[in-house]
Amino acid sequence: MYDYLFVGSGLFGAVFAHEMKAQGKSCLVLERRSHAGGNVYCEEKEGINVHRYGAHIFHTSYKDVWDYVNRFVEFNNYVNSPVANFRGELYNLPFNMNTFTKLWLEVHTPAEVAAKIEAERREAGIGEPRNLEEQAISLIGRTVYEKLIKGYTEKQWGRACTELPAFIIKRLPVRYTFDNNYFNDRYQGIPVGGYNKLIDALLEGIEVRLDTDYLNDRESFDKLAKKIVYTGPIDEYFGYSLGRLEYRGLRFETERLEQENFQGVAVMNFTAREVPYTRIIEHKHFEFGTQPVTYITREYLADWQPGEEAYYPVNNDENQSLYQQYAALAAKEQKVIFGGRLAEYKYYDMDDVIKSVLERVEKEWG
Ligand code: FAD
Ligand code: UDP
């Protein structure tokens, strides 16, 4: 009999299992994919770590989380500075003085930029923003909105910007300095040698059964452990008895190129509506690779069908209220702890996942 059975070997399961093992508990991890690590997993190709489930950049302002991950693996000094490509015109992101001075060659100072944005805002005649389009124009003017936001956002969310909530755009920094760092967080980097190193270190000495779906043989697995930590989709755990939660899907097309450097940056966003993908990732640049070849991945948003990999939870009232009903059922399961982005139906960043595990672990022992 194990003390803990973990369903899923993503960051939530791996950190939790590590902490329980450190407390002397016996742990078994089940993973239905053929590898551990969940969505942070990378495939090594010719010395390049290819982020199989989308680009992952570790960034956090939690010092305890940063110290925690650094115990297992060293992090490099990568700073995410994506470039936006609008019909061949290249602009720095997030929106900052580099972006503005390239868009408007006549402006040179923060005061001139502010005046330009204010003029565009006034011309648009927007009061209290009622949707994403109005929010974006009033924050940053029509030129930036039309070149860098409109097409990208409509591809990302599959809806017109006039039908999307304003808050989506608020998480992007707008800066009146020449600073291309995409994040405002205190700490940032990529594990030296890739994310698998972090996962392997967390799971060291813990039994992991790959290609094993807990839900296929739940009764026998339940008998194996005193407590279960479930990190899969919450609606699937309950057999979709109240209905299905929706997700936004992604499709990745990876290509090997016989050249050293394809685009000169890890992340390039394609902001025009007619380009079918949202971004191209050139993986080697996350680790300053110098290999003679390169791997790139085109990322497409896709309609999601039940049974496919679930990427982004859909943030609307219907899905949130359905999730709340499932969460009420979950609260009644005495032996099971539900956690992570699928079981909590939440768009968690990696540091949030680790923070939430460390808090729960304390509760387990509290
Ligand atoms: P997951 O990684 O999804 O792990 C859950 C695991 O459970 C999976 O391996 C799954 O196979 C397994 N599982 C499910 N059901 C069962 C079952 N029945 N039996 C056995 N196993 C099961 N975060 C950042 O901080 N920075 C980023 O740049 C970033 N970029 C992202 C880009 C994309 C495209 C996506 C989708 C996410 C990104 N994230 C990023 C978020 C990050 O991926 C998550 O925070 C983190 O991976 C969540 O870990 P998790 O353990 O909760 O879930
Ligand atoms: N966004 C945009 N243009 C860009 C990048 C982002 O308009 O080049 C918008 C888009 O609406 C996106 C939001 O900003 O959904 C948040 O971007 P972020 O990169 O944080 O999204 P993520 O993919 O990390 O959720």
XYZ file of C-alpha atoms and ligand atoms in Angstrom:
444
model
C 0.000 0.000 0.000
C 1.441 3.396 -1.045
C 0.832 6.503 1.033
C 0.157 8.568 -2.104
C -0.902 7.847 -5.661
C -0.358 10.721 -8.112
C -2.393 10.872 -11.281
C -0.262 12.904 -13.710
C 3.455 13.687 -13.762
C 3.243 17.375 -14.770
C 4.697 20.028 -12.500
C 1.854 19.723 -10.001
C 2.210 15.945 -9.611
C 6.019 15.964 -9.739
C 6.514 18.703 -7.122
C 3.875 17.187 -4.822
C 5.379 13.690 -5.119
C 8.849 15.048 -4.445
C 7.693 16.793 -1.293
C 5.856 13.727 0.008
C 8.829 11.481 -0.634
C 10.996 13.966 1.241
C 8.637 13.496 4.210
C 9.298 9.760 4.085
C 6.031 8.841 2.337
C 5.842 6.131 -0.303
C 4.654 7.438 -3.678
C 3.497 6.042 -7.005
C 2.996 8.267 -10.067
C 0.762 7.269 -12.991
C 1.134 9.047 -16.317
C -0.938 8.312 -19.379
C 1.485 9.896 -21.814
C 4.627 8.022 -22.803
C 6.817 10.541 -20.951
C 6.806 12.408 -17.651
C 6.593 16.196 -17.243
C 3.182 17.109 -18.647
C 3.279 20.206 -20.840
C 6.787 21.324 -19.930
C 8.262 18.202 -21.543
C 10.919 18.776 -24.234
C 12.149 16.456 -26.956
C 15.880 16.611 -27.552
C 16.784 16.838 -31.245
C 20.411 17.230 -32.312
C 21.234 18.972 -29.047
C 18.210 21.312 -29.214
C 15.405 21.042 -26.647
C 12.169 21.251 -28.614
C 9.252 22.358 -26.425
C 6.740 19.732 -27.532
C 3.626 21.377 -26.020
C 4.401 25.028 -26.715
C 7.116 27.456 -25.623
C 7.670 27.566 -21.867
C 9.504 30.444 -20.216
C 9.882 30.333 -16.477
C 9.183 33.691 -14.850
C 8.158 34.516 -11.330
C 8.151 37.132 -8.624
C 7.875 34.514 -5.862
C 11.331 34.268 -4.327
C 10.485 30.995 -2.570
C 9.437 29.392 -5.886
C 12.565 30.659 -7.653
C 14.806 29.331 -4.862
C 12.891 26.057 -4.957
C 13.380 25.334 -8.671
C 17.020 26.416 -8.488
C 17.649 23.624 -5.982
C 17.017 21.113 -8.767
C 18.456 22.721 -11.858
C 20.432 25.791 -12.814
C 18.575 28.451 -14.854
C 20.133 30.450 -17.680
C 19.720 34.209 -18.163
C 17.234 34.015 -21.053
C 14.905 37.032 -21.158
C 11.835 36.692 -23.320
C 11.842 39.497 -25.919
C 9.490 38.418 -28.703
C 9.305 40.214 -32.016
C 6.018 40.974 -33.761
C 5.894 40.480 -37.520
C 3.146 42.454 -39.265
C 3.263 41.778 -43.010
C 7.063 41.801 -42.920
C 7.411 44.850 -40.657
C 9.193 43.869 -37.435
C 8.448 45.465 -34.053
C 9.674 44.786 -30.534
C 7.285 43.519 -27.896
C 5.897 44.182 -25.384
C 4.730 47.644 -26.437
C 7.598 49.949 -25.479
C 9.700 52.846 -26.775
C 11.419 50.570 -29.322
C 8.005 49.651 -30.748
C 6.653 53.202 -30.784
C 9.684 54.874 -32.312
C 9.712 52.329 -35.151
C 5.986 52.698 -35.786
C 6.099 56.498 -35.721
C 9.428 57.748 -37.033
C 8.588 61.334 -36.040
C 8.373 60.538 -32.282
C 11.500 60.278 -30.139
C 10.643 60.851 -26.481
C 8.198 59.337 -23.996
C 6.290 62.632 -23.918
C 5.917 62.619 -27.716
C 4.709 58.998 -27.632
C 2.167 59.807 -24.914
C 0.895 62.755 -26.959
C 0.608 60.582 -30.095
C -1.359 57.877 -28.276
C -3.571 60.490 -26.635
C -4.337 62.036 -30.061
C -5.303 58.631 -31.506
C -7.431 57.891 -28.466
C -9.275 61.200 -28.753
C -9.827 60.691 -32.473
C -11.421 57.285 -31.767
C -13.810 58.975 -29.302
C -13.909 56.110 -26.831
C -15.321 56.585 -23.327
C -15.306 53.777 -20.752
C -14.000 50.746 -22.749
C -16.711 48.121 -23.278
C -14.666 45.447 -25.013
C -11.115 44.472 -25.946
C -11.002 46.681 -29.048
C -11.971 49.790 -27.103
C -9.672 48.888 -24.240
C -6.708 48.433 -26.592
C -7.314 51.664 -28.520
C -7.742 53.694 -25.366
C -4.595 52.163 -23.839
C -2.305 52.374 -26.807
C -3.957 53.993 -29.829
C -5.369 52.742 -33.100
C -2.072 52.183 -34.980
C -0.726 49.667 -32.455
C -4.144 48.061 -32.149
C -4.520 47.510 -35.881
C -0.979 46.324 -36.577
C -0.094 44.367 -33.466
C -3.226 43.394 -31.563
C -6.325 42.939 -33.707
C -5.267 40.058 -35.995
C -3.296 38.192 -33.332
C -6.068 38.373 -30.763
C -8.748 37.276 -33.216
C -6.664 34.238 -34.188
C -5.908 33.453 -30.544
C -9.492 33.605 -29.309
C -11.450 32.841 -32.494
C -13.699 35.866 -32.004
C -13.833 39.546 -32.987
C -12.080 41.936 -30.591
C -15.387 43.760 -30.146
C -16.803 40.561 -28.638
C -13.930 39.861 -26.259
C -13.567 41.059 -22.658
C -11.205 43.990 -22.077
C -9.166 42.256 -19.361
C -7.360 39.873 -21.788
C -5.175 42.694 -23.073
C -4.439 44.190 -19.673
C -1.859 41.546 -18.845
C 0.508 42.849 -21.554
C 2.940 45.514 -20.306
C 2.947 48.969 -21.951
C 6.184 50.781 -21.233
C 7.532 54.240 -21.899
C 11.096 52.931 -21.650
C 13.326 51.086 -24.146
C 12.804 47.714 -22.448
C 11.946 44.609 -24.501
C 11.527 42.231 -21.544
C 8.092 40.635 -22.052
C 7.597 40.034 -18.332
C 7.635 42.326 -15.325
C 8.666 39.505 -12.979
C 11.767 39.678 -10.809
C 13.166 36.279 -11.920
C 13.263 34.612 -15.325
C 15.118 31.905 -17.253
C 15.141 28.484 -18.881
C 16.570 25.424 -17.112
C 20.110 24.757 -18.339
C 19.784 21.491 -20.268
C 15.998 21.822 -20.543
C 12.856 21.272 -18.472
C 13.252 17.485 -18.429
C 16.188 17.985 -16.056
C 13.884 19.672 -13.575
C 11.240 16.955 -13.885
C 13.803 14.131 -13.652
C 15.322 15.681 -10.530
C 11.907 16.104 -8.908
C 10.925 12.511 -9.655
C 14.274 10.933 -8.767
C 13.763 7.747 -6.743
C 9.973 7.783 -7.287
C 8.191 4.982 -9.145
C 6.549 6.344 -12.322
C 4.346 4.175 -14.541
C 4.115 5.659 -18.038
C 1.382 4.867 -20.590
C -0.928 4.213 -17.669
C -4.331 5.862 -17.500
C -5.717 5.926 -13.974
C -9.287 6.169 -15.231
C -8.979 2.928 -17.202
C -8.629 0.892 -14.021
C -9.619 3.216 -11.268
C -10.890 0.578 -8.829
C -7.620 -1.337 -8.642
C -5.514 1.831 -8.507
C -7.642 3.247 -5.687
C -6.819 0.177 -3.607
C -3.097 0.838 -4.012
C -2.869 4.023 -1.952
C -4.216 5.791 1.122
C -4.498 9.147 -0.654
C -4.779 10.236 -4.284
C -3.564 13.437 -5.886
C -5.461 13.893 -9.153
C -4.135 16.360 -11.763
C -6.193 15.338 -14.828
C -9.303 17.095 -16.196
C -11.887 17.445 -13.445
C -14.894 16.717 -15.687
C -13.267 13.510 -16.906
C -12.796 12.331 -13.292
C -16.560 12.569 -12.799
C -17.335 10.849 -16.110
C -18.594 14.177 -17.604
C -21.727 13.638 -15.512
C -22.578 17.367 -15.451
C -21.396 18.095 -19.006
C -18.071 18.881 -20.675
C -15.776 21.812 -19.967
C -14.460 23.525 -23.096
C -10.878 24.283 -24.077
C -9.050 26.127 -26.816
C -6.843 23.676 -28.714
C -3.409 24.143 -30.288
C -1.696 22.477 -33.193
C 2.076 22.468 -33.575
C 4.009 21.951 -36.816
C 7.696 21.373 -36.221
C 10.299 21.572 -38.955
C 14.054 20.914 -39.094
C 15.996 23.467 -41.126
C 19.506 23.089 -42.503
C 20.588 26.501 -41.322
C 22.067 27.895 -38.164
C 19.704 30.746 -37.478
C 16.233 31.116 -38.981
C 14.657 34.162 -37.333
C 17.193 35.417 -34.771
C 14.782 35.257 -31.847
C 13.038 32.457 -29.915
C 9.491 33.808 -30.354
C 8.098 35.681 -33.344
C 4.407 36.639 -33.245
C 2.593 36.945 -36.575
C 0.051 39.637 -35.953
C -1.707 39.835 -39.344
C -5.017 38.011 -39.547
C -4.235 36.315 -42.875
C -1.176 34.419 -41.562
C -2.753 31.191 -40.290
C -0.413 30.642 -37.333
C 0.051 32.909 -34.314
C 3.752 32.401 -33.735
C 6.946 30.658 -34.781
C 9.192 29.340 -32.056
C 12.887 28.790 -32.830
C 13.784 26.556 -29.912
C 17.583 26.835 -29.886
C 17.447 30.526 -28.920
C 15.964 29.668 -25.509
C 19.347 28.176 -24.666
C 21.622 30.294 -26.899
C 22.284 27.223 -29.071
C 25.089 27.221 -31.631
C 24.196 24.011 -33.507
C 24.588 24.033 -37.318
C 20.871 23.190 -37.753
C 17.697 24.604 -36.228
C 14.166 23.480 -35.298
C 11.170 25.750 -35.627
C 7.540 25.225 -34.611
C 4.551 26.999 -36.095
C 1.731 27.332 -33.568
C -1.883 27.308 -34.738
C -4.989 27.749 -32.653
C -7.410 24.931 -33.236
C -10.964 24.100 -32.331
C -10.827 21.616 -29.524
C -12.636 18.283 -29.584
C -13.175 16.086 -26.511
C -10.384 13.528 -26.288
C -7.710 15.900 -27.672
C -5.033 17.614 -25.562
C -6.654 20.420 -23.588
C -4.566 23.616 -23.671
C -6.336 26.839 -22.714
C -9.442 26.796 -20.453
C -12.205 28.928 -21.980
C -12.840 31.805 -19.614
C -16.533 32.452 -19.850
C -19.412 32.323 -17.385
C -20.819 29.013 -18.638
C -17.558 27.126 -18.231
C -16.774 28.771 -14.908
C -20.147 27.859 -13.471
C -19.844 24.266 -14.709
C -16.389 24.094 -13.147
C -17.811 25.341 -9.836
C -20.322 22.498 -9.851
C -17.564 19.951 -10.432
C -15.457 21.603 -7.712
C -18.356 21.099 -5.281
C -18.376 17.374 -6.119
C -14.594 17.246 -5.736
C -14.798 18.769 -2.266
C -16.782 15.703 -1.147
C -14.090 13.220 -2.212
C -12.383 12.539 1.123
C -9.414 10.621 -0.181
C -8.613 12.758 -3.239
C -6.754 16.056 -3.614
C -7.472 17.850 -6.934
C -4.820 20.224 -8.258
C -3.099 21.743 -11.282
C -4.362 23.437 -14.424
C -6.699 20.623 -15.561
C -8.188 19.643 -12.210
C -8.684 23.317 -11.254
C -9.611 24.418 -14.801
C -7.348 27.402 -14.475
C -4.741 29.002 -16.732
C -1.921 28.615 -14.256
C 1.632 29.638 -15.088
C 4.337 27.229 -13.919
C 5.263 29.295 -10.882
C 1.608 29.451 -9.767
C 1.407 25.662 -9.970
C 4.518 25.244 -7.823
C 3.339 27.887 -5.362
C -0.005 26.148 -4.978
C 1.654 22.764 -4.355
C 3.970 24.201 -1.719
C 0.981 25.762 0.039
C -0.998 22.528 -0.033
C 1.944 20.497 1.166
C 2.131 22.755 4.172
C -1.578 22.125 4.771
C -1.031 18.359 4.542
C 1.462 18.639 7.384
C -0.174 21.594 9.105
P 0.038 19.273 -16.956
O 1.403 19.699 -17.336
O -1.013 19.290 -17.985
O 0.157 17.782 -16.365
C -0.961 16.938 -16.143
C -0.520 15.516 -16.453
O -1.538 14.599 -16.037
C -0.327 15.280 -17.957
O 0.960 14.768 -18.184
C -1.413 14.281 -18.311
O -1.031 13.370 -19.315
C -1.616 13.563 -16.984
N -2.932 12.922 -16.849
C -4.141 13.499 -17.017
N -5.121 12.601 -16.789
C -4.515 11.425 -16.468
C -4.999 10.123 -16.158
N -6.307 9.852 -16.140
N -4.103 9.144 -15.877
C -2.757 9.399 -15.915
N -2.252 10.623 -16.217
C -3.123 11.624 -16.495
N 3.642 28.604 -17.980
C 4.656 29.477 -17.704
O 4.956 29.718 -16.533
N 5.373 30.061 -18.728
C 5.098 29.821 -20.037
O 5.781 30.375 -20.920
C 4.028 28.918 -20.355
N 3.711 28.668 -21.634
C 2.692 27.803 -21.903
C 2.393 27.576 -23.244
C 1.360 26.700 -23.570
C 1.039 26.455 -25.014
C 0.624 26.064 -22.518
C -0.504 25.123 -22.863
C 0.928 26.295 -21.189
C 1.951 27.168 -20.863
N 2.292 27.430 -19.542
C 3.317 28.312 -19.265
C 1.572 26.791 -18.413
C 2.242 25.480 -17.919
O 2.257 24.548 -18.977
C 1.444 24.920 -16.737
O 1.406 25.858 -15.687
C 1.982 23.611 -16.141
O 2.568 22.791 -17.078
C 0.829 22.889 -15.477
O 1.245 21.709 -14.819
P 0.146 20.648 -14.373
O 0.870 19.559 -13.656
O -0.962 21.325 -13.658
O -0.517 20.119 -15.732
N -1.462 39.943 -27.818
C -1.527 40.655 -28.999
N -0.440 40.683 -29.815
C 0.718 40.045 -29.510
C 0.780 39.316 -28.289
C -0.328 39.273 -27.480
O -2.552 41.232 -29.311
O 1.665 40.099 -30.306
C -2.671 39.911 -26.964
C -3.573 38.708 -27.255
O -4.909 39.117 -27.094
C -3.217 37.731 -26.156
C -2.953 38.685 -24.985
O -2.341 39.830 -25.594
O -4.269 36.844 -25.876
C -2.053 38.103 -23.909
O -0.829 37.741 -24.494
P 0.145 36.694 -23.838
O 1.378 36.607 -24.653
O 0.248 37.007 -22.403
O -0.712 35.363 -24.050
P -0.446 33.838 -23.641
O -0.347 33.102 -24.937
O 0.809 33.787 -22.815
O -1.676 33.486 -22.870
